Amino acid sequence: RKEVEQDPGPFNVPEGATVAFNCTYSNSASQSFFWYRQDCRKEPKLLMSVYSSGNEDGRFTAQLNRASQYISLLIRDSKLSDSATYLCVVNIGGGGNKLTFGTGTQLKVEL
Amino acid sequence: NAGVMQNPRHLVRRRGQEARLRCSPMKGHSHVYWYRQLPEEGLKFMVYLQKENIIDESGMPKERFSAEFPKEGPSILRIQQVVRGDSAAYFCASSPTGVANGYTFGSGTRLTVV
């Protein structure tokens, strides 16, 4: 089983739609959780951290369910500029400082 | 306030040559991480360094790859005797203290082995 698993997509949605991405992680000792965004041939950029209480940043809402080892990202009112690959990222834990990346979910927002 | 600086942006090497990739972390960041992204694949952790110390090299191939982060100067990822399979994007990231707030990535070095 992969340490961090995501549906690769692509998700093709019309502008203005709401879209949700899911991610599961295998290690229950995982400590920190993030969503990153990566545009084609560019570096990953931190979108937001993910907390058990849930957190929101504008049109983006992230949620963590520790019991189910599940992370989600909701994008409301999709814009063309949201087209990118969204990476689920986990600090697996064990005292280490490395982040483990999922392979990403591709989003294409269309007119 | 410059971000994480990587150079060169693009590097072409013939099989058997050496590749040296450089990374200067953000000001105030003492933790450096190297990742590799093969075409159509996710980012894979390679190595985590602090000044003059390799903290975790569990993702480094056993042969031909080495990394350092000297007291002065950038972190260097060195690949000796490159092969076609080394062609990838190599990203460096830095953080001030651990991963609690995530990393900041550089723009990467795209290595092409011909």
Short mmCIF file of C-alpha atoms in Angstrom, two decimals:
data_model
loop_
_atom_site.label_atom_id
_atom_site.label_comp_id
_atom_site.label_asym_id
_atom_site.label_seq_id
_atom_site.Cartn_x
_atom_site.Cartn_y
_atom_site.Cartn_z
CA ARG A 1 0.00 0.00 0.00
CA LYS A 2 1.32 3.47 -0.88
CA GLU A 3 2.12 5.77 2.02
CA VAL A 4 0.00 8.54 0.48
CA GLU A 5 -2.63 7.67 -2.09
CA GLN A 6 -4.60 9.96 -4.38
CA ASP A 7 -6.92 9.54 -7.35
CA PRO A 8 -4.79 10.75 -10.29
CA GLY A 9 -7.77 12.18 -12.20
CA PRO A 10 -7.95 14.16 -14.38
CA PHE A 11 -10.95 15.97 -13.02
CA ASN A 12 -12.44 18.06 -15.84
CA VAL A 13 -14.92 20.58 -14.44
CA PRO A 14 -16.65 23.69 -15.77
CA GLU A 15 -15.76 27.08 -14.42
CA GLY A 16 -17.75 27.83 -11.28
CA ALA A 17 -18.09 24.19 -10.25
CA THR A 18 -17.25 22.78 -6.84
CA VAL A 19 -14.72 19.97 -6.85
CA ALA A 20 -13.40 17.74 -4.07
CA PHE A 21 -10.18 15.75 -3.88
CA ASN A 22 -9.48 12.96 -1.46
CA CYS A 23 -6.33 11.42 -0.12
CA THR A 24 -5.57 8.55 2.23
CA TYR A 25 -2.39 7.90 4.19
CA SER A 26 -1.17 4.63 5.60
CA ASN A 27 0.69 5.57 8.78
CA SER A 28 -1.52 6.41 11.73
CA ALA A 29 1.46 8.14 13.41
CA SER A 30 1.52 10.82 10.71
CA GLN A 31 1.78 14.27 12.19
CA SER A 32 1.54 17.10 9.68
CA PHE A 33 -0.62 17.37 6.59
CA PHE A 34 -0.62 19.73 3.65
CA TRP A 35 -1.98 20.37 0.20
CA TYR A 36 0.47 21.63 -2.40
CA ARG A 37 -0.25 22.80 -5.91
CA GLN A 38 2.03 22.09 -8.86
CA ASP A 39 1.66 23.72 -12.25
CA CYS A 40 3.07 21.99 -15.31
CA ARG A 41 6.88 21.93 -15.21
CA LYS A 42 6.99 24.18 -12.15
CA GLU A 43 7.87 23.65 -8.51
CA PRO A 44 5.24 22.59 -5.95
CA LYS A 45 3.81 25.46 -3.93
CA LEU A 46 2.21 25.21 -0.53
CA LEU A 47 -1.54 25.74 -0.81
CA MET A 48 -2.54 25.15 2.79
CA SER A 49 -1.90 23.15 5.92
CA VAL A 50 -4.58 20.72 7.05
CA TYR A 51 -5.86 20.52 10.62
CA SER A 52 -8.25 18.16 12.38
CA SER A 53 -10.60 21.06 13.03
CA GLY A 54 -10.72 21.83 9.33
CA ASN A 55 -9.50 25.06 7.82
CA GLU A 56 -10.59 27.40 5.10
CA ASP A 57 -8.73 29.86 2.90
CA GLY A 58 -11.03 31.72 0.57
CA ARG A 59 -12.52 29.23 -1.87
CA PHE A 60 -10.44 26.36 -0.49
CA THR A 61 -11.39 24.15 2.44
CA ALA A 62 -9.22 21.35 3.82
CA GLN A 63 -10.28 18.64 6.21
CA LEU A 64 -8.47 15.90 8.11
CA ASN A 65 -10.06 12.76 9.51
CA ARG A 66 -7.46 11.03 11.67
CA ALA A 67 -9.67 8.06 12.50
CA SER A 68 -10.10 7.22 8.81
CA GLN A 69 -6.62 8.48 7.83
CA TYR A 70 -8.23 10.63 5.19
CA ILE A 71 -7.59 14.16 3.95
CA SER A 72 -9.78 16.21 1.65
CA LEU A 73 -9.60 19.45 -0.32
CA LEU A 74 -12.70 21.27 -1.52
CA ILE A 75 -12.50 24.01 -4.14
CA ARG A 76 -15.58 26.15 -4.58
CA ASP A 77 -16.37 28.37 -7.57
CA SER A 78 -13.53 26.92 -9.67
CA LYS A 79 -11.52 29.33 -11.80
CA LEU A 80 -9.55 28.59 -14.94
CA SER A 81 -6.45 29.48 -12.96
CA ASP A 82 -7.14 26.61 -10.54
CA SER A 83 -6.09 24.15 -13.27
CA ALA A 84 -3.06 22.36 -11.85
CA THR A 85 -2.03 19.17 -10.09
CA TYR A 86 -2.92 19.05 -6.39
CA LEU A 87 -0.54 17.12 -4.17
CA CYS A 88 -1.50 15.57 -0.87
CA VAL A 89 1.49 15.72 1.47
CA VAL A 90 2.11 14.04 4.81
CA ASN A 91 4.83 14.03 7.43
CA ILE A 92 4.80 10.32 8.05
CA GLY A 93 6.30 10.82 11.49
CA GLY A 94 8.73 8.62 13.36
CA GLY A 95 10.71 11.67 14.39
CA GLY A 96 11.69 12.46 10.83
CA ASN A 97 11.50 15.77 9.06
CA LYS A 98 10.68 14.64 5.57
CA LEU A 99 7.40 15.09 3.75
CA THR A 100 5.92 12.31 1.65
CA PHE A 101 4.06 13.39 -1.46
CA GLY A 102 1.15 11.71 -3.18
CA THR A 103 1.38 11.43 -6.94
CA GLY A 104 -1.18 14.20 -7.32
CA THR A 105 -4.66 14.77 -8.70
CA GLN A 106 -4.89 16.70 -11.93
CA LEU A 107 -7.61 19.36 -12.20
CA LYS A 108 -8.66 20.97 -15.46
CA VAL A 109 -11.16 23.79 -15.22
CA GLU A 110 -12.85 24.52 -18.54
CA LEU A 111 -14.97 27.35 -19.93
CA ASN B 1 13.75 38.33 0.22
CA ALA B 2 14.97 35.76 -2.28
CA GLY B 3 13.35 32.35 -2.22
CA VAL B 4 15.11 29.03 -2.58
CA MET B 5 17.60 29.42 -5.42
CA GLN B 6 18.57 26.50 -7.59
CA ASN B 7 21.01 26.46 -10.44
CA PRO B 8 21.35 25.64 -13.15
CA ARG B 9 17.71 25.60 -14.30
CA HIS B 10 18.56 23.18 -17.09
CA LEU B 11 21.53 20.85 -17.31
CA VAL B 12 22.44 18.54 -20.16
CA ARG B 13 25.03 15.85 -19.58
CA ARG B 14 26.31 12.98 -21.66
CA ARG B 15 26.19 9.50 -20.19
CA GLY B 16 29.15 8.96 -17.88
CA GLN B 17 29.65 12.64 -17.01
CA GLU B 18 29.09 14.22 -13.60
CA ALA B 19 26.18 16.48 -12.73
CA ARG B 20 26.35 19.07 -9.94
CA LEU B 21 23.14 20.71 -8.81
CA ARG B 22 23.21 23.66 -6.43
CA CYS B 23 20.69 24.92 -3.94
CA SER B 24 20.80 28.01 -1.74
CA PRO B 25 18.06 27.90 0.92
CA MET B 26 15.94 30.86 1.89
CA LYS B 27 17.57 33.28 4.28
CA GLY B 28 17.21 31.98 7.82
CA HIS B 29 16.47 28.42 6.73
CA SER B 30 18.91 25.80 7.95
CA HIS B 31 17.10 22.66 6.75
CA VAL B 32 17.51 21.55 3.14
CA TYR B 33 15.74 18.71 1.35
CA TRP B 34 16.29 17.26 -2.11
CA TYR B 35 13.53 15.58 -4.12
CA ARG B 36 13.48 13.99 -7.55
CA GLN B 37 10.54 13.95 -9.92
CA LEU B 38 10.69 11.54 -12.82
CA PRO B 39 8.52 12.28 -15.88
CA GLU B 40 4.84 11.62 -15.12
CA GLU B 41 5.65 10.57 -11.53
CA GLY B 42 5.39 12.08 -8.06
CA LEU B 43 8.10 13.71 -6.01
CA LYS B 44 10.39 11.25 -4.26
CA PHE B 45 12.40 12.22 -1.21
CA MET B 46 16.15 11.83 -1.60
CA VAL B 47 18.00 13.47 1.29
CA TYR B 48 17.61 15.86 4.21
CA LEU B 49 20.55 17.96 5.38
CA GLN B 50 21.40 20.59 7.91
CA LYS B 51 24.62 22.59 7.86
CA GLU B 52 27.55 20.15 7.61
CA ASN B 53 25.30 17.18 8.46
CA ILE B 54 23.32 14.61 6.52
CA ILE B 55 20.28 13.89 8.66
CA ASP B 56 18.35 11.42 6.50
CA GLU B 57 19.60 9.96 3.22
CA SER B 58 17.12 7.08 3.06
CA GLY B 59 15.94 8.10 -0.42
CA MET B 60 19.37 8.38 -2.01
CA PRO B 61 20.42 5.69 -4.48
CA LYS B 62 23.27 3.68 -2.97
CA GLU B 63 25.73 4.47 -5.73
CA ARG B 64 26.74 7.54 -7.73
CA PHE B 65 24.66 10.03 -5.72
CA SER B 66 25.95 12.22 -2.92
CA ALA B 67 24.86 15.40 -1.20
CA GLU B 68 26.45 17.98 1.03
CA PHE B 69 25.54 21.21 2.76
CA PRO B 70 28.80 22.88 3.80
CA LYS B 71 29.19 25.51 6.47
CA GLU B 72 29.59 28.13 3.76
CA GLY B 73 27.90 28.05 0.39
CA PRO B 74 25.02 26.19 -1.20
CA SER B 75 23.94 22.62 -0.82
CA ILE B 76 25.22 20.41 -3.64
CA LEU B 77 23.64 17.29 -5.08
CA ARG B 78 26.23 15.41 -7.06
CA ILE B 79 25.52 12.62 -9.51
CA GLN B 80 28.54 10.77 -10.86
CA GLN B 81 28.61 8.80 -14.11
CA VAL B 82 25.10 9.83 -15.08
CA VAL B 83 22.82 7.42 -16.95
CA ARG B 84 19.68 8.08 -19.00
CA GLY B 85 17.50 7.05 -16.06
CA ASP B 86 18.83 10.00 -14.04
CA SER B 87 16.98 12.39 -16.35
CA ALA B 88 14.45 14.10 -14.11
CA ALA B 89 13.56 17.33 -12.35
CA TYR B 90 15.47 17.76 -9.11
CA PHE B 91 13.84 20.05 -6.58
CA CYS B 92 15.41 21.50 -3.48
CA ALA B 93 13.33 22.76 -0.59
CA SER B 94 14.15 24.52 2.65
CA SER B 95 12.52 25.17 5.98
CA PRO B 96 13.51 27.16 9.07
CA THR B 97 12.87 24.40 11.60
CA GLY B 98 11.52 21.02 10.59
CA VAL B 99 8.33 20.48 8.65
CA ALA B 100 5.58 21.81 10.88
CA ASN B 101 4.83 24.59 8.40
CA GLY B 102 5.77 22.79 5.21
CA TYR B 103 8.65 23.49 2.86
CA THR B 104 9.40 26.15 0.27
CA PHE B 105 10.68 24.73 -3.00
CA GLY B 106 13.11 26.13 -5.49
CA SER B 107 12.24 26.19 -9.18
CA GLY B 108 14.20 23.00 -9.79
CA THR B 109 16.96 21.77 -12.06
CA ARG B 110 15.92 19.75 -15.08
CA LEU B 111 18.63 17.25 -15.84
CA THR B 112 18.70 15.66 -19.26
CA VAL B 113 21.16 12.84 -19.92
CA VAL B 114 21.89 12.26 -23.60
#
